PDB file of C-alpha atoms and ligand atoms in Angstrom:
ATOM      1  CA  MET A 897     116.579  99.297  92.445  1.00  0.00           C
ATOM      2  CA  PRO A 898     119.048  96.635  93.543  1.00  0.00           C
ATOM      3  CA  THR A 899     118.715  94.350  90.565  1.00  0.00           C
ATOM      4  CA  ASP A 900     116.646  93.488  87.527  1.00  0.00           C
ATOM      5  CA  SER A 901     116.825  89.707  87.363  1.00  0.00           C
ATOM      6  CA  ILE A 902     116.094  86.799  89.663  1.00  0.00           C
ATOM      7  CA  GLU A 903     119.670  85.527  89.407  1.00  0.00           C
ATOM      8  CA  ALA A 904     121.053  88.855  90.562  1.00  0.00           C
ATOM      9  CA  LEU A 905     118.863  89.019  93.682  1.00  0.00           C
ATOM     10  CA  SER A 906     120.698  88.704  96.981  1.00  0.00           C
ATOM     11  CA  PRO A 907     119.182  87.847 100.353  1.00  0.00           C
ATOM     12  CA  GLY A 908     118.313  91.056 102.151  1.00  0.00           C
ATOM     13  CA  ASP A 909     117.483  93.015  98.958  1.00  0.00           C
ATOM     14  CA  VAL A 910     114.401  95.132  99.511  1.00  0.00           C
ATOM     15  CA  LEU A 911     111.979  95.514  96.593  1.00  0.00           C
ATOM     16  CA  SER A 912     108.801  97.469  96.039  1.00  0.00           C
ATOM     17  CA  ASN A 913     105.802  95.519  94.871  1.00  0.00           C
ATOM     18  CA  ASP A 914     106.262  96.905  91.344  1.00  0.00           C
ATOM     19  CA  GLN A 915     109.887  95.789  91.229  1.00  0.00           C
ATOM     20  CA  LEU A 916     108.986  92.344  92.518  1.00  0.00           C
ATOM     21  CA  CYS A 917     106.276  91.924  89.878  1.00  0.00           C
ATOM     22  CA  GLU A 918     108.580  93.110  87.139  1.00  0.00           C
ATOM     23  CA  ILE A 919     111.427  90.775  88.051  1.00  0.00           C
ATOM     24  CA  PHE A 920     109.276  87.671  88.488  1.00  0.00           C
ATOM     25  CA  GLY A 921     106.437  88.503  86.113  1.00  0.00           C
ATOM     26  CA  CYS A 922     103.874  87.692  88.783  1.00  0.00           C
ATOM     27  CA  SER A 923     100.598  89.312  89.811  1.00  0.00           C
ATOM     28  CA  PRO A 924     100.783  92.193  92.280  1.00  0.00           C
ATOM     29  CA  GLN A 925      98.531  90.565  94.851  1.00  0.00           C
ATOM     30  CA  GLY A 926      98.403  87.666  97.255  1.00  0.00           C
ATOM     31  CA  GLY A 927     100.793  85.816  99.517  1.00  0.00           C
ATOM     32  CA  MET A 928     101.424  83.109  96.899  1.00  0.00           C
ATOM     33  CA  ARG A 929     101.944  84.259  93.333  1.00  0.00           C
ATOM     34  CA  ARG A 930     102.531  81.936  90.422  1.00  0.00           C
ATOM     35  CA  ALA A 931     104.604  83.428  87.609  1.00  0.00           C
ATOM     36  CA  LYS A 932     104.364  81.431  84.403  1.00  0.00           C
ATOM     37  CA  LYS A 933     106.853  83.673  82.591  1.00  0.00           C
ATOM     38  CA  THR A 934     109.741  82.795  84.921  1.00  0.00           C
ATOM     39  CA  ASN A 935     108.309  79.431  86.041  1.00  0.00           C
ATOM     40  CA  THR A 936     108.486  80.502  89.647  1.00  0.00           C
ATOM     41  CA  LEU A 937     106.259  80.710  92.663  1.00  0.00           C
ATOM     42  CA  VAL A 938     106.731  83.819  94.790  1.00  0.00           C
ATOM     43  CA  ILE A 939     105.620  83.351  98.370  1.00  0.00           C
ATOM     44  CA  VAL A 940     105.398  86.106 100.946  1.00  0.00           C
ATOM     45  CA  THR A 941     105.458  85.827 104.715  1.00  0.00           C
ATOM     46  CA  ASN A 942     103.944  89.009 106.053  1.00  0.00           C
ATOM     47  CA  HIS A 943     104.921  89.807 109.639  1.00  0.00           C
ATOM     48  CA  ILE A 944     102.600  92.748 110.039  1.00  0.00           C
ATOM     49  CA  GLU A 945      99.324  92.204 108.189  1.00  0.00           C
ATOM     50  CA  SER A 946      98.894  88.500 107.708  1.00  0.00           C
ATOM     51  CA  ILE A 947      96.483  86.373 109.735  1.00  0.00           C
ATOM     52  CA  TYR A 948      98.903  83.486 109.282  1.00  0.00           C
ATOM     53  CA  GLU A 949     101.382  82.323 111.853  1.00  0.00           C
ATOM     54  CA  ASP A 950     104.433  81.427 109.796  1.00  0.00           C
ATOM     55  CA  ARG A 951     107.424  80.654 111.937  1.00  0.00           C
ATOM     56  CA  TRP A 952     111.103  79.927 111.521  1.00  0.00           C
ATOM     57  CA  GLU A 953     112.979  77.009 113.021  1.00  0.00           C
ATOM     58  CA  GLY A 954     116.623  77.343 112.061  1.00  0.00           C
ATOM     59  CA  ASN A 955     116.616  77.857 108.304  1.00  0.00           C
ATOM     60  CA  VAL A 956     113.277  76.107 107.840  1.00  0.00           C
ATOM     61  CA  ILE A 957     110.132  78.207 107.654  1.00  0.00           C
ATOM     62  CA  HIS A 958     106.806  76.590 108.441  1.00  0.00           C
ATOM     63  CA  TYR A 959     104.801  78.366 105.800  1.00  0.00           C
ATOM     64  CA  THR A 960     101.011  78.524 105.891  1.00  0.00           C
ATOM     65  CA  GLY A 961      99.247  77.768 102.603  1.00  0.00           C
ATOM     66  CA  MET A 962      96.465  79.807 100.991  1.00  0.00           C
ATOM     67  CA  GLY A 963      92.809  80.128 101.925  1.00  0.00           C
ATOM     68  CA  GLN A 964      91.436  82.816 104.250  1.00  0.00           C
ATOM     69  CA  THR A 965      88.526  80.921 105.805  1.00  0.00           C
ATOM     70  CA  GLY A 966      87.407  77.321 106.164  1.00  0.00           C
ATOM     71  CA  ASP A 967      89.638  74.257 105.968  1.00  0.00           C
ATOM     72  CA  MET A 968      92.539  74.679 103.577  1.00  0.00           C
ATOM     73  CA  ASP A 969      92.643  72.482 100.500  1.00  0.00           C
ATOM     74  CA  LEU A 970      96.042  71.041  99.618  1.00  0.00           C
ATOM     75  CA  THR A 971      95.091  70.673  95.960  1.00  0.00           C
ATOM     76  CA  PHE A 972      93.836  74.270  95.685  1.00  0.00           C
ATOM     77  CA  ALA A 973      95.693  76.664  93.374  1.00  0.00           C
ATOM     78  CA  GLN A 974      99.174  77.539  94.653  1.00  0.00           C
ATOM     79  CA  ASN A 975      98.974  75.118  97.585  1.00  0.00           C
ATOM     80  CA  ASN A 976      99.119  72.464  94.893  1.00  0.00           C
ATOM     81  CA  THR A 977     102.007  74.187  93.098  1.00  0.00           C
ATOM     82  CA  LEU A 978     103.979  74.414  96.324  1.00  0.00           C
ATOM     83  CA  ASN A 979     103.134  70.872  97.344  1.00  0.00           C
ATOM     84  CA  GLU A 980     104.315  69.464  94.030  1.00  0.00           C
ATOM     85  CA  SER A 981     107.509  71.506  93.930  1.00  0.00           C
ATOM     86  CA  PRO A 982     110.298  70.944  93.103  1.00  0.00           C
ATOM     87  CA  GLY A 983     109.075  67.926  91.082  1.00  0.00           C
ATOM     88  CA  ASN A 984     107.011  70.246  88.892  1.00  0.00           C
ATOM     89  CA  GLY A 985     110.051  72.323  87.950  1.00  0.00           C
ATOM     90  CA  VAL A 986     108.759  75.445  89.689  1.00  0.00           C
ATOM     91  CA  ALA A 987     111.348  77.377  91.687  1.00  0.00           C
ATOM     92  CA  VAL A 988     109.953  78.851  94.908  1.00  0.00           C
ATOM     93  CA  HIS A 989     111.238  82.243  96.061  1.00  0.00           C
ATOM     94  CA  LEU A 990     110.484  83.624  99.490  1.00  0.00           C
ATOM     95  CA  PHE A 991     110.009  87.238 100.565  1.00  0.00           C
ATOM     96  CA  GLU A 992     109.315  88.687 103.998  1.00  0.00           C
ATOM     97  CA  VAL A 993     107.408  91.846 104.844  1.00  0.00           C
ATOM     98  CA  PHE A 994     108.382  93.759 107.988  1.00  0.00           C
ATOM     99  CA  LYS A 995     107.216  97.156 106.770  1.00  0.00           C
ATOM    100  CA  ARG A 996     104.245  97.942 104.578  1.00  0.00           C
ATOM    101  CA  LYS A 997     105.005  97.757 100.870  1.00  0.00           C
ATOM    102  CA  GLU A 998     108.604  96.559 101.397  1.00  0.00           C
ATOM    103  CA  TYR A 999     109.465  93.064 100.220  1.00  0.00           C
ATOM    104  CA  THR A1000     112.722  91.694 101.584  1.00  0.00           C
ATOM    105  CA  TYR A1001     114.189  88.844  99.547  1.00  0.00           C
ATOM    106  CA  VAL A1002     115.060  85.806 101.625  1.00  0.00           C
ATOM    107  CA  GLY A1003     116.061  83.307  98.958  1.00  0.00           C
ATOM    108  CA  GLU A1004     114.963  80.224  97.097  1.00  0.00           C
ATOM    109  CA  VAL A1005     113.318  77.580  99.257  1.00  0.00           C
ATOM    110  CA  VAL A1006     112.600  73.886  98.747  1.00  0.00           C
ATOM    111  CA  ARG A1007     110.214  71.551 100.524  1.00  0.00           C
ATOM    112  CA  ALA A1008     112.063  70.079 103.489  1.00  0.00           C
ATOM    113  CA  ALA A1009     109.302  67.691 104.542  1.00  0.00           C
ATOM    114  CA  PRO A1010     105.715  66.887 103.542  1.00  0.00           C
ATOM    115  CA  PRO A1011     103.134  69.493 104.525  1.00  0.00           C
ATOM    116  CA  TYR A1012     101.165  68.855 107.716  1.00  0.00           C
ATOM    117  CA  GLN A1013      97.948  70.182 109.215  1.00  0.00           C
ATOM    118  CA  ALA A1014      97.343  72.447 112.199  1.00  0.00           C
ATOM    119  CA  ILE A1015      94.457  74.391 113.667  1.00  0.00           C
ATOM    120  CA  GLN A1016      94.544  78.153 113.147  1.00  0.00           C
ATOM    121  CA  PRO A1017      91.760  80.700 113.179  1.00  0.00           C
ATOM    122  CA  GLY A1018      90.750  82.042 109.772  1.00  0.00           C
ATOM    123  CA  ALA A1019      89.985  85.622 108.786  1.00  0.00           C
ATOM    124  CA  ASP A1020      86.506  85.177 110.311  1.00  0.00           C
ATOM    125  CA  GLY A1021      88.042  84.173 113.649  1.00  0.00           C
ATOM    126  CA  ASN A1022      86.746  80.599 113.402  1.00  0.00           C
ATOM    127  CA  ASP A1023      89.089  77.665 113.885  1.00  0.00           C
ATOM    128  CA  ARG A1024      89.885  75.696 110.766  1.00  0.00           C
ATOM    129  CA  LYS A1025      92.504  73.277 109.524  1.00  0.00           C
ATOM    130  CA  VAL A1026      95.437  74.830 107.708  1.00  0.00           C
ATOM    131  CA  TRP A1027      98.318  73.265 105.815  1.00  0.00           C
ATOM    132  CA  LEU A1028     101.853  74.144 106.857  1.00  0.00           C
ATOM    133  CA  PHE A1029     104.750  73.614 104.461  1.00  0.00           C
ATOM    134  CA  PRO A1030     108.218  73.142 105.963  1.00  0.00           C
ATOM    135  CA  LEU A1031     110.445  74.955 103.488  1.00  0.00           C
ATOM    136  CA  GLN A1032     114.197  75.069 103.669  1.00  0.00           C
ATOM    137  CA  LEU A1033     116.437  77.800 102.345  1.00  0.00           C
ATOM    138  CA  ARG A1034     118.290  76.384  99.399  1.00  0.00           C
ATOM    139  CA  SER A1035     121.704  77.912  99.701  1.00  0.00           C
ATOM    140  CA  SER A1036     121.736  81.154 101.606  1.00  0.00           C
ATOM    141  CA  ARG A1037     121.573  81.545 105.315  1.00  0.00           C
ATOM    142  CA  LEU A1038     118.517  83.243 106.722  1.00  0.00           C
ATOM    143  CA  PRO A1039     119.331  86.957 106.608  1.00  0.00           C
ATOM    144  CA  ALA A1040     119.315  88.433 110.083  1.00  0.00           C
ATOM    145  CA  MET A1041     116.392  90.719 110.789  1.00  0.00           C
ATOM    146  CA  SER A1042     117.154  93.974 112.500  1.00  0.00           C
ATOM    147  CA  GLN A1043     116.141  93.981 116.156  1.00  0.00           C
ATOM    148  CA  GLU A1044     114.255  97.176 115.486  1.00  0.00           C
ATOM    149  CA  ALA A1045     112.197  95.668 112.663  1.00  0.00           C
ATOM    150  CA  ALA A1046     111.460  92.623 114.820  1.00  0.00           C
ATOM    151  CA  LYS A1047     110.285  94.838 117.656  1.00  0.00           C
ATOM    152  CA  GLU A1048     108.132  96.961 115.362  1.00  0.00           C
ATOM    153  CA  ALA A1049     106.502  93.934 113.771  1.00  0.00           C
ATOM    154  CA  PHE A1050     105.784  92.420 117.192  1.00  0.00           C
ATOM    155  CA  GLU A1051     104.282  95.666 118.461  1.00  0.00           C
ATOM    156  CA  LYS A1052     101.997  95.867 115.416  1.00  0.00           C
ATOM    157  CA  LYS A1053     100.763  92.345 116.147  1.00  0.00           C
ATOM    158  CA  GLU A1054     100.276  93.250 119.812  1.00  0.00           C
ATOM    159  CA  LYS A1055      98.077  96.161 118.747  1.00  0.00           C
ATOM    160  CA  GLN A1056      96.045  93.870 116.512  1.00  0.00           C
ATOM    161  CA  ALA A1057      95.714  91.404 119.403  1.00  0.00           C
ATOM    162  CA  ALA A1058      94.469  94.182 121.680  1.00  0.00           C
ATOM    163  CA  LYS A1059      91.531  94.778 119.307  1.00  0.00           C
ATOM    164  CA  LEU A1060      90.318  91.165 119.244  1.00  0.00           C
ATOM    165  CA  PRO A1061      87.134  90.168 121.032  1.00  0.00           C
ATOM    166  CA  ASP A1062      87.737  88.014 124.138  1.00  0.00           C
ATOM    167  CA  GLU A1063      86.577  84.771 122.551  1.00  0.00           C
ATOM    168  CA  GLU A1064      88.770  85.097 119.464  1.00  0.00           C
ATOM    169  CA  LEU A1065      91.724  86.140 121.589  1.00  0.00           C
ATOM    170  CA  ARG A1066      91.263  83.026 123.737  1.00  0.00           C
ATOM    171  CA  GLN A1067      91.110  80.794 120.666  1.00  0.00           C
ATOM    172  CA  ARG A1068      94.218  82.322 119.179  1.00  0.00           C
ATOM    173  CA  ALA A1069      96.096  82.153 122.468  1.00  0.00           C
ATOM    174  CA  ARG A1070      95.064  78.506 122.936  1.00  0.00           C
ATOM    175  CA  ASN A1071      96.124  77.533 119.412  1.00  0.00           C
ATOM    176  CA  ALA A1072      99.395  79.436 119.416  1.00  0.00           C
ATOM    177  CA  PRO A1073     102.262  76.984 118.875  1.00  0.00           C
ATOM    178  CA  ALA A1074     103.789  76.125 122.255  1.00  0.00           C
ATOM    179  CA  LYS A1075     107.124  75.701 120.579  1.00  0.00           C
ATOM    180  CA  THR A1076     107.926  79.179 119.336  1.00  0.00           C
ATOM    181  CA  GLY A1077     109.953  79.907 116.269  1.00  0.00           C
ATOM    182  CA  SER A1078     113.262  81.698 116.325  1.00  0.00           C
ATOM    183  CA  ARG A1079     115.477  83.547 113.933  1.00  0.00           C
ATOM    184  CA  PRO A1080     118.688  85.529 114.142  1.00  0.00           C
ATOM    185  CA  THR A1081     118.500  89.266 114.591  1.00  0.00           C
ATOM    186  CA  VAL A1082     121.166  91.915 114.473  1.00  0.00           C
ATOM    187  CA  THR A1083     121.358  94.619 117.063  1.00  0.00           C
ATOM    188  CA  THR A1084     123.547  97.674 117.256  1.00  0.00           C
ATOM    189  CA  GLN A1085     125.774  97.622 120.310  1.00  0.00           C
ATOM    190  CA  TYR A1086     126.874 100.997 121.620  1.00  0.00           C
ATOM    191  CA  GLY A1087     130.183 101.168 123.393  1.00  0.00           C
ATOM    192  CA  ARG A1088     129.967 102.771 126.805  1.00  0.00           C
ATOM    193  CA  SER A1089     132.451 103.752 129.444  1.00  0.00           C
ATOM    194  CA  PRO A1090     132.474 101.717 132.664  1.00  0.00           C
ATOM    195  CA  TYR A1091     133.861 104.803 134.443  1.00  0.00           C
ATOM    196  CA  VAL A1092     130.887 106.945 133.458  1.00  0.00           C
ATOM    197  CA  ALA A1093     128.479 104.199 134.566  1.00  0.00           C
ATOM    198  CA  GLU A1094     130.226 103.711 137.912  1.00  0.00           C
ATOM    199  CA  TYR A1095     130.399 107.457 138.446  1.00  0.00           C
ATOM    200  CA  ALA A1096     126.627 107.815 137.968  1.00  0.00           C
ATOM    201  CA  LYS A1097     125.949 104.970 140.406  1.00  0.00           C
ATOM    202  CA  ARG A1098     128.200 106.459 143.069  1.00  0.00           C
ATOM    203  CA  ARG A1099     126.578 109.844 142.611  1.00  0.00           C
ATOM    204  CA  ALA A1100     123.152 108.211 143.079  1.00  0.00           C
ATOM    205  CA  ASN A1101     124.427 106.621 146.307  1.00  0.00           C
ATOM    206  CA  GLY A1102     121.835 103.836 146.409  1.00  0.00           C
ATOM    207  CA  THR A1103     118.871 106.048 145.556  1.00  0.00           C
ATOM    208  CA  CYS A1104     117.098 106.229 142.170  1.00  0.00           C
ATOM    209  CA  GLU A1105     117.835 109.594 140.602  1.00  0.00           C
ATOM    210  CA  LEU A1106     114.280 109.902 139.289  1.00  0.00           C
ATOM    211  CA  CYS A1107     111.848 108.726 141.998  1.00  0.00           C
ATOM    212  CA  GLN A1108     114.358 109.197 144.851  1.00  0.00           C
ATOM    213  CA  GLU A1109     113.411 105.811 146.327  1.00  0.00           C
ATOM    214  CA  LEU A1110     116.031 103.391 147.617  1.00  0.00           C
ATOM    215  CA  ALA A1111     117.228 100.751 145.146  1.00  0.00           C
ATOM    216  CA  PRO A1112     114.629  97.916 145.210  1.00  0.00           C
ATOM    217  CA  PHE A1113     117.150  95.226 146.147  1.00  0.00           C
ATOM    218  CA  GLN A1114     120.833  94.593 146.680  1.00  0.00           C
ATOM    219  CA  THR A1115     123.097  92.627 144.383  1.00  0.00           C
ATOM    220  CA  LYS A1116     124.833  89.454 145.585  1.00  0.00           C
ATOM    221  CA  LYS A1117     127.745  91.648 146.524  1.00  0.00           C
ATOM    222  CA  GLY A1118     125.480  93.737 148.737  1.00  0.00           C
ATOM    223  CA  GLU A1119     125.454  96.772 146.458  1.00  0.00           C
ATOM    224  CA  PRO A1120     122.239  98.673 145.728  1.00  0.00           C
ATOM    225  CA  TYR A1121     120.819  97.601 142.349  1.00  0.00           C
ATOM    226  CA  LEU A1122     120.436 100.562 139.958  1.00  0.00           C
ATOM    227  CA  GLU A1123     120.633 100.740 136.170  1.00  0.00           C
ATOM    228  CA  CYS A1124     122.451 103.344 134.125  1.00  0.00           C
ATOM    229  CA  HIS A1125     120.438 105.308 131.621  1.00  0.00           C
ATOM    230  CA  HIS A1126     121.358 107.919 129.013  1.00  0.00           C
ATOM    231  CA  ILE A1127     119.003 110.901 129.161  1.00  0.00           C
ATOM    232  CA  GLU A1128     119.488 111.485 125.441  1.00  0.00           C
ATOM    233  CA  TRP A1129     119.578 107.910 124.155  1.00  0.00           C
ATOM    234  CA  LEU A1130     122.812 106.815 122.489  1.00  0.00           C
ATOM    235  CA  ALA A1131     120.653 105.535 119.625  1.00  0.00           C
ATOM    236  CA  ALA A1132     119.386 109.099 119.185  1.00  0.00           C
ATOM    237  CA  GLY A1133     122.881 110.580 119.164  1.00  0.00           C
ATOM    238  CA  GLY A1134     123.228 111.181 122.929  1.00  0.00           C
ATOM    239  CA  GLU A1135     126.714 111.227 124.463  1.00  0.00           C
ATOM    240  CA  ASP A1136     128.245 108.809 126.933  1.00  0.00           C
ATOM    241  CA  THR A1137     129.147 111.497 129.480  1.00  0.00           C
ATOM    242  CA  ILE A1138     128.426 111.909 133.166  1.00  0.00           C
ATOM    243  CA  GLU A1139     126.143 114.847 132.330  1.00  0.00           C
ATOM    244  CA  ASN A1140     124.020 112.562 130.138  1.00  0.00           C
ATOM    245  CA  THR A1141     124.052 109.489 132.404  1.00  0.00           C
ATOM    246  CA  VAL A1142     121.859 108.757 135.411  1.00  0.00           C
ATOM    247  CA  ALA A1143     121.321 105.774 137.725  1.00  0.00           C
ATOM    248  CA  LEU A1144     117.714 104.619 137.962  1.00  0.00           C
ATOM    249  CA  CYS A1145     115.632 101.938 139.641  1.00  0.00           C
ATOM    250  CA  PRO A1146     114.325  99.348 137.120  1.00  0.00           C
ATOM    251  CA  ASN A1147     110.790 100.831 137.228  1.00  0.00           C
ATOM    252  CA  CYS A1148     111.934 104.337 136.414  1.00  0.00           C
ATOM    253  CA  HIS A1149     114.317 103.006 133.770  1.00  0.00           C
ATOM    254  CA  ARG A1150     111.442 101.225 132.045  1.00  0.00           C
ATOM    255  CA  LYS A1151     109.306 104.344 132.405  1.00  0.00           C
ATOM    256  CA  MET A1152     111.952 106.424 130.612  1.00  0.00           C
ATOM    257  CA  HIS A1153     112.068 103.923 127.736  1.00  0.00           C
ATOM    258  CA  THR A1154     108.268 103.692 127.540  1.00  0.00           C
ATOM    259  CA  LEU A1155     107.210 107.321 128.044  1.00  0.00           C
ATOM    260  CA  ASN A1156     110.406 109.424 128.018  1.00  0.00           C
ATOM    261  CA  LEU A1157     108.442 112.370 129.409  1.00  0.00           C
ATOM    262  CA  PRO A1158     110.060 115.780 128.795  1.00  0.00           C
ATOM    263  CA  SER A1159     109.464 116.719 132.449  1.00  0.00           C
ATOM    264  CA  ASP A1160     111.389 113.635 133.636  1.00  0.00           C
ATOM    265  CA  LYS A1161     114.204 114.297 131.161  1.00  0.00           C
ATOM    266  CA  LYS A1162     114.513 117.861 132.358  1.00  0.00           C
ATOM    267  CA  HIS A1163     114.551 116.770 135.997  1.00  0.00           C
ATOM    268  CA  LEU A1164     117.238 114.138 135.319  1.00  0.00           C
ATOM    269  CA  ALA A1165     119.364 116.585 133.332  1.00  0.00           C
ATOM    270  CA  GLN A1166     119.404 118.939 136.310  1.00  0.00           C
ATOM    271  CA  ILE A1167     120.477 116.159 138.667  1.00  0.00           C
ATOM    272  CA  SER A1168     123.197 114.812 136.383  1.00  0.00           C
ATOM    273  CA  LYS A1169     124.606 118.318 135.949  1.00  0.00           C
ATOM    274  CA  GLY A1170     124.538 118.872 139.705  1.00  0.00           C
ATOM    275  CA  LEU A1171     122.134 121.806 139.450  1.00  0.00           C
TER     276      LEU A1171
HETATM  277 ZN1   ZN B1342     113.001 105.180 140.405  1.00  0.00          ZN
HETATM  278 ZN1   ZN B1343     118.175 103.451 129.439  1.00  0.00          ZN
END
């Protein structure tokens, strides 16, 4: 457990639901939780399970109020608490969920502008008016989300989208904000040798080492366009050696990252080892 008091929390700390409830003295459920004991309001933006479309713009989150179906009421329960903060003395603390049951602390937020209305589908799929609260991080910068977590959360949402009936999908697609949010992410960069990459390309000699087709186009310099790929991914502990590196056409490269079939890996390993 990273800490036992609100003051000691740092952005990026990950809490279980039990820990969160203990520190703030709030109820274990809901996206907006009022805690009388600490005079706080805990709000949660859930990237994997929520029907809401919260989004970041710089260090301002456009946070959707409460109410699953029907038009949202600004004077209802914690919408009212949030709307009247900070004038009501309630400190608002924001958490994000990227993985089930993991609450990542973002920081204290304050209202940056009055709430405004938008159309979003409710839990029943019907359009309704929601209230969005622009909330600004008080002191901390928005902690960077790992690229991996961002990708996982997006893929979960894609899977949910794939299950929607056509009509609901159309409504959601139509009402999606045209101006998308953004937030910083961190990615792990693996160093790689330019000599190994060039060696693999020369060995391929303009032909994809998986499908054996000619490179699909030439670069501006007139060289066949192929991409280098590590048979055992660097992220999985693979080595940056000529035996582990192949030159592929973009289709086959994407196929390896989507399917990574053992038969293809075996075939590529034989080619890269000159067998
Ligand atoms: Zn290919
Ligand atoms: Zn690759």
